[in-house]
Structures are given as C-alpha cells and as structure tokens.
GROMACS .gro file of C-alpha atoms in nm:
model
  349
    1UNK     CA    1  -5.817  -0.165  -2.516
    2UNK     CA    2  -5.851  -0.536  -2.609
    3UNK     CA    3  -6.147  -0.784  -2.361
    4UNK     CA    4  -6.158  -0.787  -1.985
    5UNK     CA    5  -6.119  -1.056  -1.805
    6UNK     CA    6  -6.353  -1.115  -1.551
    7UNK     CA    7  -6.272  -1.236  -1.239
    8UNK     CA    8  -6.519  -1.490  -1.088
    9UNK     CA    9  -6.495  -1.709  -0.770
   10UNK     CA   10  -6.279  -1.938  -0.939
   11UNK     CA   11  -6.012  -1.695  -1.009
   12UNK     CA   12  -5.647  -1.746  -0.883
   13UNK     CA   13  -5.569  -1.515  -0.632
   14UNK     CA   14  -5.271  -1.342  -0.446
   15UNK     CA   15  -5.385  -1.293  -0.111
   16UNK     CA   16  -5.212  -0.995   0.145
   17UNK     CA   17  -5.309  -0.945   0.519
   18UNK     CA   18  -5.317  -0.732   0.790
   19UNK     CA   19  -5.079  -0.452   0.557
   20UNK     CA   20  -4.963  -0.203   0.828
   21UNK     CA   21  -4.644  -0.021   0.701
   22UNK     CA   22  -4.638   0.383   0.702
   23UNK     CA   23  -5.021   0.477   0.723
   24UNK     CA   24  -5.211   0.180   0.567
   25UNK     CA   25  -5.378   0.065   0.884
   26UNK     CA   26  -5.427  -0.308   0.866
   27UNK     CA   27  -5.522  -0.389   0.523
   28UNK     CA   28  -5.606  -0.701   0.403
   29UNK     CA   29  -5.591  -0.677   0.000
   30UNK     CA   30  -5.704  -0.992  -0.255
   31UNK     CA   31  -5.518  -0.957  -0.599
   32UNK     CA   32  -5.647  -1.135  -0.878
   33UNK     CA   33  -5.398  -1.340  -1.099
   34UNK     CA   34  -5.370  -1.347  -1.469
   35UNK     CA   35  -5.566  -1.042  -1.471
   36UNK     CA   36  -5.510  -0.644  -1.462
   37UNK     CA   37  -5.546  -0.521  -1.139
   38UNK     CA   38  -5.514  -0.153  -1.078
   39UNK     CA   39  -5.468   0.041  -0.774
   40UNK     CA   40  -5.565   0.379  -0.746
   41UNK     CA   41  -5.593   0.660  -0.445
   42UNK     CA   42  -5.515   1.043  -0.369
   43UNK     CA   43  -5.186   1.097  -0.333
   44UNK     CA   44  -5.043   0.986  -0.050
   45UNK     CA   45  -5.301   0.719   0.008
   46UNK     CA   46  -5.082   0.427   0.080
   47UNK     CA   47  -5.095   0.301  -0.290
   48UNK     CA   48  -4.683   0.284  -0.280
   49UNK     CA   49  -4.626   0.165   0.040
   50UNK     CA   50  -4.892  -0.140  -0.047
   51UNK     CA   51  -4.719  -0.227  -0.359
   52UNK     CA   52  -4.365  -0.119  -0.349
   53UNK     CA   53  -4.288  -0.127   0.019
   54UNK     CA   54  -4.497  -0.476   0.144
   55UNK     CA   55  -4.606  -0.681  -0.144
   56UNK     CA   56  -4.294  -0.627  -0.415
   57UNK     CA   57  -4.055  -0.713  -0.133
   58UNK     CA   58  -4.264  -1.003   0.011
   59UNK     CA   59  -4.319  -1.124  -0.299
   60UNK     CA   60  -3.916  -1.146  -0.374
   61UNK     CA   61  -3.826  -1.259  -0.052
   62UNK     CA   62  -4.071  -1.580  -0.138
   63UNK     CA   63  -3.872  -1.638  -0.458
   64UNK     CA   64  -3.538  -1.625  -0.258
   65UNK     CA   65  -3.414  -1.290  -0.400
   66UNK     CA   66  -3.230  -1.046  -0.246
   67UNK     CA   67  -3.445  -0.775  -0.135
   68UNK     CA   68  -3.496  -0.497   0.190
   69UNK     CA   69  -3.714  -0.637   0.420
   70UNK     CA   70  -4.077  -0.604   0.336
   71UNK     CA   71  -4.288  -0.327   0.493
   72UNK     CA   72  -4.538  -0.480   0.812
   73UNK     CA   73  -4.796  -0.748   0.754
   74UNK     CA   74  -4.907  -1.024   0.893
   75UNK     CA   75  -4.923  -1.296   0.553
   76UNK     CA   76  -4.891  -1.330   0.217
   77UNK     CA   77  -5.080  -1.618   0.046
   78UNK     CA   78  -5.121  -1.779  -0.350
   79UNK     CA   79  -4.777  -1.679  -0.402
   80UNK     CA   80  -4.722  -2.052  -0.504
   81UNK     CA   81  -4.977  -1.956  -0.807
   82UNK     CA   82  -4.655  -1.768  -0.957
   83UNK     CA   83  -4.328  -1.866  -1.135
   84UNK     CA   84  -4.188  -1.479  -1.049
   85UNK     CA   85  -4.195  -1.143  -0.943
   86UNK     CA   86  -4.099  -0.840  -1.156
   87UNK     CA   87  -4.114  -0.455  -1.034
   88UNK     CA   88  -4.112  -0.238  -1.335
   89UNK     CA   89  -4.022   0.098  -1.221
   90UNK     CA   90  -3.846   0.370  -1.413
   91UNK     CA   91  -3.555   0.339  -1.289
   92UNK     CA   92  -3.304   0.347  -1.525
   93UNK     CA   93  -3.162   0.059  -1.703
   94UNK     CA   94  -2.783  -0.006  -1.621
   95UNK     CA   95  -2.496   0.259  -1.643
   96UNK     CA   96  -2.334   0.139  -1.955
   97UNK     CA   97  -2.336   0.323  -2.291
   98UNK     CA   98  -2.303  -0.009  -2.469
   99UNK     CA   99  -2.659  -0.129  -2.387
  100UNK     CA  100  -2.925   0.019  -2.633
  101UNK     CA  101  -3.216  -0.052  -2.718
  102UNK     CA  102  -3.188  -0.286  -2.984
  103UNK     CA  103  -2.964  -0.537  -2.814
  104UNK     CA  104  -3.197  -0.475  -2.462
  105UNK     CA  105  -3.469  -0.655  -2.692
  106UNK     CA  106  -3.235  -0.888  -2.818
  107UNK     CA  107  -3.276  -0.809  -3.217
  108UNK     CA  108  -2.916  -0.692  -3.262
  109UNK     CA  109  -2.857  -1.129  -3.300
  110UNK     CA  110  -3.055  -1.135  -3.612
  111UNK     CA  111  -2.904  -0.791  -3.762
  112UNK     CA  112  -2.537  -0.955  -3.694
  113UNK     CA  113  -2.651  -1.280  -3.883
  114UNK     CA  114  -2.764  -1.064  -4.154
  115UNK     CA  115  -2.418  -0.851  -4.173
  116UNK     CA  116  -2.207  -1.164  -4.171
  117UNK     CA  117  -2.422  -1.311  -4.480
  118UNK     CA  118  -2.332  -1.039  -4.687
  119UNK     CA  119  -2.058  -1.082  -4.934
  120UNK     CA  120  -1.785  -0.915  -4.800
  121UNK     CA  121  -1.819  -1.089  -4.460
  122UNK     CA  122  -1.804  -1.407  -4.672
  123UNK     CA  123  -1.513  -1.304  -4.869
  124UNK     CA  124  -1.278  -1.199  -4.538
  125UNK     CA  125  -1.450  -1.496  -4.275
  126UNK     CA  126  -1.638  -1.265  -4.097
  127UNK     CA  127  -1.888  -1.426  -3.848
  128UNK     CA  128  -2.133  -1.240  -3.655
  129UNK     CA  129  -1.938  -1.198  -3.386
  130UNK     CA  130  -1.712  -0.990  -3.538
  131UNK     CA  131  -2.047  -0.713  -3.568
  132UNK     CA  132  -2.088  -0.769  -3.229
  133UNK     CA  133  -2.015  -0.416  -2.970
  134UNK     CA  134  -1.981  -0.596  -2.657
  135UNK     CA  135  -1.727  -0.825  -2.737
  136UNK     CA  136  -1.541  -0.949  -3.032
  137UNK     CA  137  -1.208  -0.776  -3.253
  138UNK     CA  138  -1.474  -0.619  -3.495
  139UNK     CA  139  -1.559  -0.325  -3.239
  140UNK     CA  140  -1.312  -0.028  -3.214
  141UNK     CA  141  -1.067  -0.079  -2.941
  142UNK     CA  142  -1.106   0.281  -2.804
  143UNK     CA  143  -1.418   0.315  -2.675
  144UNK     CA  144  -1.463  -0.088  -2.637
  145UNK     CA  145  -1.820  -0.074  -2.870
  146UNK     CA  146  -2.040   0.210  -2.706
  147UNK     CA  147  -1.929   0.453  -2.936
  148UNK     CA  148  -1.884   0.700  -2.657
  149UNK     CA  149  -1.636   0.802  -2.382
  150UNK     CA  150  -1.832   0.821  -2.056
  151UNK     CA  151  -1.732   1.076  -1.822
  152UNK     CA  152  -1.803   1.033  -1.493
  153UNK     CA  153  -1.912   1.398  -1.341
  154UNK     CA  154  -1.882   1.422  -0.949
  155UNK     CA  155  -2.186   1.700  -0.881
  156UNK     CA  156  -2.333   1.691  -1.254
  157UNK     CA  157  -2.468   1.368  -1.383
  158UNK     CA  158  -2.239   1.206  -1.606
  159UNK     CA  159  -2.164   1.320  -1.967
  160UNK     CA  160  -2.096   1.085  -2.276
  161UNK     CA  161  -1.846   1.238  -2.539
  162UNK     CA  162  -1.875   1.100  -2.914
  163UNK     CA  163  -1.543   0.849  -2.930
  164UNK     CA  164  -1.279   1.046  -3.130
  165UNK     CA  165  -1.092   0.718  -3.287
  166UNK     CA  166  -1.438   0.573  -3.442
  167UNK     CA  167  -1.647   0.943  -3.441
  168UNK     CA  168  -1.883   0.730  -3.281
  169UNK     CA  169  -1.933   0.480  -3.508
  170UNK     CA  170  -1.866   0.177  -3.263
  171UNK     CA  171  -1.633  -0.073  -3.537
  172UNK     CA  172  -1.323  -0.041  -3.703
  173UNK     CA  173  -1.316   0.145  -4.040
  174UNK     CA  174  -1.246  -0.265  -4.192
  175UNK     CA  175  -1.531  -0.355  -4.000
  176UNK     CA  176  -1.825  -0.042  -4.145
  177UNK     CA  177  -1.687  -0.149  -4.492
  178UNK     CA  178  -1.956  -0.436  -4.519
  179UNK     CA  179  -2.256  -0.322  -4.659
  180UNK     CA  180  -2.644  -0.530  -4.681
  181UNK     CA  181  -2.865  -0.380  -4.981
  182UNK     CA  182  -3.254  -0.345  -4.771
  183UNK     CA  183  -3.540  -0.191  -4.954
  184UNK     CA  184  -3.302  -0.006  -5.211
  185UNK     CA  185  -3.049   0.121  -4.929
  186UNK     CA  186  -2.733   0.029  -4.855
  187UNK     CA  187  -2.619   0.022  -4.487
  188UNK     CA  188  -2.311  -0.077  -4.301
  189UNK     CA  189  -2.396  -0.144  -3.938
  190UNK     CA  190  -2.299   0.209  -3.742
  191UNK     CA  191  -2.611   0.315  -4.055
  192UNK     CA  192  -2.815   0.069  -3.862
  193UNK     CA  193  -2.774   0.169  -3.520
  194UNK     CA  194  -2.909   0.492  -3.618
  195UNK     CA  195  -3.193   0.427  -3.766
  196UNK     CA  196  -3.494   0.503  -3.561
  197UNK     CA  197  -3.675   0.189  -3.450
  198UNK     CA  198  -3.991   0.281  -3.685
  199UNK     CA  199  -3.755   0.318  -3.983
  200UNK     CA  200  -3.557  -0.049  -3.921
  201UNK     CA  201  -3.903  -0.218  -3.872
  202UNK     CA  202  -4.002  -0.072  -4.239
  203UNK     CA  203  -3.656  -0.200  -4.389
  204UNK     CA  204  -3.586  -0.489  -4.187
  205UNK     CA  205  -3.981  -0.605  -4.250
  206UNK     CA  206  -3.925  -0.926  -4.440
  207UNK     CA  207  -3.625  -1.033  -4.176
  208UNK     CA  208  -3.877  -1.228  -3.894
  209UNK     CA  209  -3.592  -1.301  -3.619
  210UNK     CA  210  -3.523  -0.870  -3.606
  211UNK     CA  211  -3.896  -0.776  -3.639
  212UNK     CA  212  -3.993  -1.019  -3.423
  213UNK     CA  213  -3.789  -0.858  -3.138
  214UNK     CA  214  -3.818  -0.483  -3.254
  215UNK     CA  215  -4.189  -0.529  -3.280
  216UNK     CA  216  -4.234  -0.501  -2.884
  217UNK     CA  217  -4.023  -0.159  -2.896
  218UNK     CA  218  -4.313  -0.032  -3.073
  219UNK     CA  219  -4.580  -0.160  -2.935
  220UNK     CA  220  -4.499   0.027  -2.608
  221UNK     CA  221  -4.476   0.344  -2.838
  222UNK     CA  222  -4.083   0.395  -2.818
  223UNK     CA  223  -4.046   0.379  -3.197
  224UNK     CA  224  -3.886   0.704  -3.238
  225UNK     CA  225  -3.583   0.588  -3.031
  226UNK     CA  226  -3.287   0.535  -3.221
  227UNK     CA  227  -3.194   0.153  -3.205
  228UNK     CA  228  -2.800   0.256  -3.095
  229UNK     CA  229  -2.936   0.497  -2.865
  230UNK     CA  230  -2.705   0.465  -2.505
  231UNK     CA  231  -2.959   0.294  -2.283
  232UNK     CA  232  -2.836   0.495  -1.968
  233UNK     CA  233  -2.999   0.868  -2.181
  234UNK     CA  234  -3.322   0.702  -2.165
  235UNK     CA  235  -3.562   0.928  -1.936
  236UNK     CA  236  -3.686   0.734  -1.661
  237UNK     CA  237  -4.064   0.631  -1.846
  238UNK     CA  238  -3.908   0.545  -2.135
  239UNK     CA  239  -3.644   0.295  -1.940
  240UNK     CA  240  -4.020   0.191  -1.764
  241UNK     CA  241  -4.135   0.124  -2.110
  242UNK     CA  242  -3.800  -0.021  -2.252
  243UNK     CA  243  -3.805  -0.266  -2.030
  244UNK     CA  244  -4.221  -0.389  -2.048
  245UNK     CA  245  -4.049  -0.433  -2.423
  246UNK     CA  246  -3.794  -0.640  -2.307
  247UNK     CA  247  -4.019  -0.892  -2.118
  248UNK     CA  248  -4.299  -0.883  -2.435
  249UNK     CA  249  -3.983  -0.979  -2.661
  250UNK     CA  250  -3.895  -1.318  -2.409
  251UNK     CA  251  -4.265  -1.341  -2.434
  252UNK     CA  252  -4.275  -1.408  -2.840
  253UNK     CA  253  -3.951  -1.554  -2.780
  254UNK     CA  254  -4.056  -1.866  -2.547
  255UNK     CA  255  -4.355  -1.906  -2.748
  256UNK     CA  256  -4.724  -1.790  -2.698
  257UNK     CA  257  -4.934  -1.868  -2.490
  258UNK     CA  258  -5.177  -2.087  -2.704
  259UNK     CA  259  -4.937  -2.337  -2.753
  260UNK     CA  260  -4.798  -2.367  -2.331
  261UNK     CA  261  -5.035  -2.560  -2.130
  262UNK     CA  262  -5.243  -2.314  -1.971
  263UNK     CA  263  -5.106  -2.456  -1.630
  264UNK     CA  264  -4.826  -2.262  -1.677
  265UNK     CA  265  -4.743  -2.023  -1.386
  266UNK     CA  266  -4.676  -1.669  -1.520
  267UNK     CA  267  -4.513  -1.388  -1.339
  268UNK     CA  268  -4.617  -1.103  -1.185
  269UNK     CA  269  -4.547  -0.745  -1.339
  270UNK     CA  270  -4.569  -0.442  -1.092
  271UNK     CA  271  -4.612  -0.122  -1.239
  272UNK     CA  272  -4.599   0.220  -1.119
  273UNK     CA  273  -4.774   0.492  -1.300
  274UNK     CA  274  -4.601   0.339  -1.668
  275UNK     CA  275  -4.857   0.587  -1.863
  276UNK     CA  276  -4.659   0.894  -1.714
  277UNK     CA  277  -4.616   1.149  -1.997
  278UNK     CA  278  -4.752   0.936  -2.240
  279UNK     CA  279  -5.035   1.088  -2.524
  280UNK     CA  280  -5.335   0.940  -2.587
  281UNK     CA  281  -5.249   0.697  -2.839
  282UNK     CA  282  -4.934   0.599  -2.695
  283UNK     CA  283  -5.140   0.510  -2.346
  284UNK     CA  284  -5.375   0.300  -2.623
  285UNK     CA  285  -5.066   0.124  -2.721
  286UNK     CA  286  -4.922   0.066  -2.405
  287UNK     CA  287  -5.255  -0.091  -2.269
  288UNK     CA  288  -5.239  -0.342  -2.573
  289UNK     CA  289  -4.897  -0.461  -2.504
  290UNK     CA  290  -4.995  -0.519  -2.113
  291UNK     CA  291  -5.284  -0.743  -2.236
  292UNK     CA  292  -5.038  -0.911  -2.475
  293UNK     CA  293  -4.859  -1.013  -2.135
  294UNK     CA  294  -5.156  -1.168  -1.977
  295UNK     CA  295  -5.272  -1.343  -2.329
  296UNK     CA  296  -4.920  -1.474  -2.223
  297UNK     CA  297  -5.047  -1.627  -1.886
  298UNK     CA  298  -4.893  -1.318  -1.691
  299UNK     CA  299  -5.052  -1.087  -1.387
  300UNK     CA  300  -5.020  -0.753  -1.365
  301UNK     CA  301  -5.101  -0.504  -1.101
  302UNK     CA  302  -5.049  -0.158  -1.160
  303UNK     CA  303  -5.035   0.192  -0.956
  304UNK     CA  304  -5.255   0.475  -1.199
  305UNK     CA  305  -5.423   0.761  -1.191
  306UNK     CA  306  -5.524   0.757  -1.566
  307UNK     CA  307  -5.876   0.729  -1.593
  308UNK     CA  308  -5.853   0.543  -1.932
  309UNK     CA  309  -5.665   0.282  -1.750
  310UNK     CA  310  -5.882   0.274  -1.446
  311UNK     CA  311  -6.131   0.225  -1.658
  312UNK     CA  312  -5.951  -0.064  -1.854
  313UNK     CA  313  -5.909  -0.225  -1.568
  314UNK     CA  314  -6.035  -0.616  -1.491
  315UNK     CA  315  -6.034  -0.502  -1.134
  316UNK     CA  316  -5.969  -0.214  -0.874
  317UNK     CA  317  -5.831  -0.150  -0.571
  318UNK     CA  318  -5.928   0.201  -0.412
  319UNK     CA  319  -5.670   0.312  -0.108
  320UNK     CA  320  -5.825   0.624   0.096
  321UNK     CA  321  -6.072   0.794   0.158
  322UNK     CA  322  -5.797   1.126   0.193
  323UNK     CA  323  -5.435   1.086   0.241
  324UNK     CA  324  -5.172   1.057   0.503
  325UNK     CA  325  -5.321   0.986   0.829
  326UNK     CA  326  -5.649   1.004   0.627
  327UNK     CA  327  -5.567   0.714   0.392
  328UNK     CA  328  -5.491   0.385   0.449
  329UNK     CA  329  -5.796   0.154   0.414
  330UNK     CA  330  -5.945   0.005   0.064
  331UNK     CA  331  -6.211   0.231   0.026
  332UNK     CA  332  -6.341  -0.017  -0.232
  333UNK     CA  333  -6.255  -0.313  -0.454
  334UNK     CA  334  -6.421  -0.443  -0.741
  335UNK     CA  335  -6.480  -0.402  -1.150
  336UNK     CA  336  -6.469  -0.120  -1.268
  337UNK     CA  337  -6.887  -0.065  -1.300
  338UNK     CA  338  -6.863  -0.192  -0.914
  339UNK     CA  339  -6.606   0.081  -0.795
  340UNK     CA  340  -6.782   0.342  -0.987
  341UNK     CA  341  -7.127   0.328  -0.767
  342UNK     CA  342  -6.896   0.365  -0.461
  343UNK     CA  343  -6.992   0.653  -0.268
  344UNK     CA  344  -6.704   0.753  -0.091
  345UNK     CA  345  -6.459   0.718  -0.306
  346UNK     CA  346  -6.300   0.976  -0.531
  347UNK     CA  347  -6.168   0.762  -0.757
  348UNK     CA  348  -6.580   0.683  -0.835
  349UNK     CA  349  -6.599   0.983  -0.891
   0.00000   0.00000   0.00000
C-alpha cells in the first residue's frame, strides 16, 4: 500500500472550525496536507455534510469558483497552503458520446501522431488532425465523431444507437483505410478504439507519449474498458475512477515531483467512498495510484468505510459516536494505531 507519511507538528495543515451544518454540532476538524486523510463514521454520522456540504464548498469559494454556499461554520484556515480544490465524486463525466476514455487521459494525441506517420497518411497529406473525432474532415459527417446517434429519452435515460453511415466506426471509409503494423497487427484507427485499454498498453508498449497517458487508466484498475468506450456509459465508480486517471495523467504530464521544488503547492483531492465495488486487488491498485498523487505534492482526504483503507491511512478522522442526532462530533482523530485504542468508537473497533 506504498509508506505512510507521518504527520508531525510541523505538518501543513487545513484547519475547519466550529462545523455546524445538518447534525455535526460544532466541529472543529484539523486536516493534514500532503498526506491521506480519511474520514470514517456510521452512516449518517455527518461524514458528508463535513466534506461535501462545508469544506468542498468553502474550499471553492476561497479559490473564486462558482459553488452553493458552504454548509455553517465559523472559519476555514491553511487554505493558502493549496494551489486547488478538486471533489472527485462519481458523478458522471459529461453527456457527450464523443468523450472516451482514451482522449479523457489525453493519449488519443500520441495515437493520431502515430496514424499520420504511416505511409498512406504521408502519401495523401494526412496530418493528425485529420484522425482526430472531435473536429477535423477525417471524422464521418453523420454522427460528427462519436460513432453513435444519441437519443435523448424523456422518462428513460437516454439511449445511444450505433451510427448507420459509419456502423460506428467514427471516420470516413478514406479515412479507416490507413493502417500502422504494432506487434504483428495491423490496425486502422476505429481497430484502435476498440481495443481494451490492457490490450493497447501491450501493443502500443514501445510508443512512450500513449503509454505514458494510458498507464494511469490502469493503475486505477479500469483496464478492461475499451479505449472508444462513450464516456457518458461509464457507471458512476468507474467515471470516479476515470477521472483520479485523468488528474495522475496531468500529473506525469507536468513532471514529477522530484524534479518541482518541493515548495510547490499541490491540490486537494476529495473523495467519496472511490473503493465502491471494487475487489481486492483493484482497491490495492487504487491505493497506489492515490499515493502516486501525494509523491506528486498533492492532499487527499477521503470518505471510507473500507477497512484496508482505514487502515492505509496517514491519519483519521472518526465522526459519531451513532448517527443522526447521535452523530456529529469527532469521536477521535489520529494514526491509525492511535484511533484503534479509542474506546468509543466503532470504527476502533
């Protein structure tokens, strides 16, 4: 689950007091930076309402973005310690069919660079534009790229009918006629976009620009998505887990941490419950790409009930003792070992 950090006096922190939205009934909360915090309860403790109702919202309004008004408190403090706030919740990702998953991470600009070095490309002045499917002559003019024909549904939720002009192959037919040879196969680029993301990280393994941004896709366990698979078909954990992806890709993308001056401010992931109906190993996984994001200088603070995560935790935060009117307070705070000889807590026990 990769080395805890421990958090010591000298550690950054963001500070929130006197919390008194819903039940929690004046709560003054310390979260560590740079560091995995996770917050934990019985349901309907006030874990939500601390995170996604006052400190998301308080925490945007400081950066100037648009936001509902945060829940009651009194302060918030050490916000200054951050470059950014980002709530990663599983709600979907965008309503068109066009987005997938492989240009959400950004690897479809390598894969076009590839397709207009082939060649055929050469021969007719194709650039990589023209294998683009959000813009460009190259895509077919019916269904604009996405391959699909989105019909909007006014009770049911929406369906997505295979594009009769292309049969769902996104280009023109001039367009699927240029071919790259990878790891004795030949593919066009609608061959590409179905690939599952396991199999294009074996072919496209000596091309660093794609694997470099299809390598986060795995690491948060998605690789059996197909990379042309319509981003809005996503269920909500995998959107949750699509777009941790996304922000490890910008991650290896602006360069790694050891070569940024540590005093870098990071930004500040909020996650709720991202291990939901994960397996084992794919919890395993996700855990190592959330430490990848604070090897990158980055906080996180994250609403769980998986014990393996409690339990990876650098630091907990324990809402209770019951729920409802019963909840409310921080029943404890502290590592891990600290929380666990808590009496009255359940998560302790």
């Amino acid at each position: 689950m990769g080395i805890k950090r421990m958090v010591t006096d000298s550690t950054p922190r963001l500070i929130l007091e006197g919390a008194s939205e819903h039940n929690l009934r004046d709560v003054s909360v310390d979260f560590p930076l740079q560091r995995l915090v996770v917050v934990t309860g019985v349901s309907g403790s006030g874990k939500s309402t601390l995170i996604q109702d006052v400190l998301a919202p308080a925490l945007m309004r400081h950066f100037g973005r648009a936001t509902e008004s945060p829940g009651r408190h009194q302060r918030l403090l050490g916000a200054d310690h951050l470059a950014d706030v980002v709530y990663v919740d599983q709600s979907p990702i965008g309503k068109t069919a066009r987005s997938n998953p492989v240009s959400y991470v950004g690897a479809w600009d390598g894969v076009r660079e590839i397709f207009a070095g082939a060649p055929l490309s050469r021969e007719r002045g194709y650039t990589a534009a023209k294998f683009s499917f959000n813009s460009g002559d190259g895509r077919c003019p019916t269904c604009g790229g996405s391959g699909f024909e989105h019909v909007e549904m006014q009770f049911l939720s929406d369906v997505y009918l295979r594009c009769q002009d292309c049969n769902g192959q996104r280009y023109r037919p001039e367009v699927l006629e240029v071919h790259i040879e990878r790891q004795g196969r030949s593919l066009n680029v609608a061959d590409v976009l179905g690939l599952t993301v396991s199999e294009a990280a074996t072919l496209f393994a000596g091309d660093p620009e794609v694997i470099r941004a299809l390598q986060p896709i795995v690491d948060v366990g998605l690789e059996y998505v197909k990379l042309g698979q319509p981003v809005p078909t996503l269920s909500g954990g995998e959107a949750q887990r699509l777009k941790l992806a996304g922000f490890l890709a910008e991650a290896a993308r602006t360069g790694s941490s050891s070569r940024q001056p540590v005093a870098r401010k990071g930004t500040l992931f909020l996650f709720d419950e991202p291990t939901t109906g994960l397996h084992f190993d794919d919890i395993a996984k996700l855990m190592r790409a959330l430490r990848r994001l604070l090897e990158a200088g980055h906080s996180l603070v994250v609403i769980e009930h998986n014990l393996d995560v409690i339990r990876a935790a650098d630091w907990l935060i324990d809402l209770g003792p019951e729920g409802g009117e019963a909840g409310g307070l921080i029943v404890a705070q502290g590592s891990p070992e600290e929380v666990r000889r808590h009496a009255s807590s359940h998560t302790a026990q």
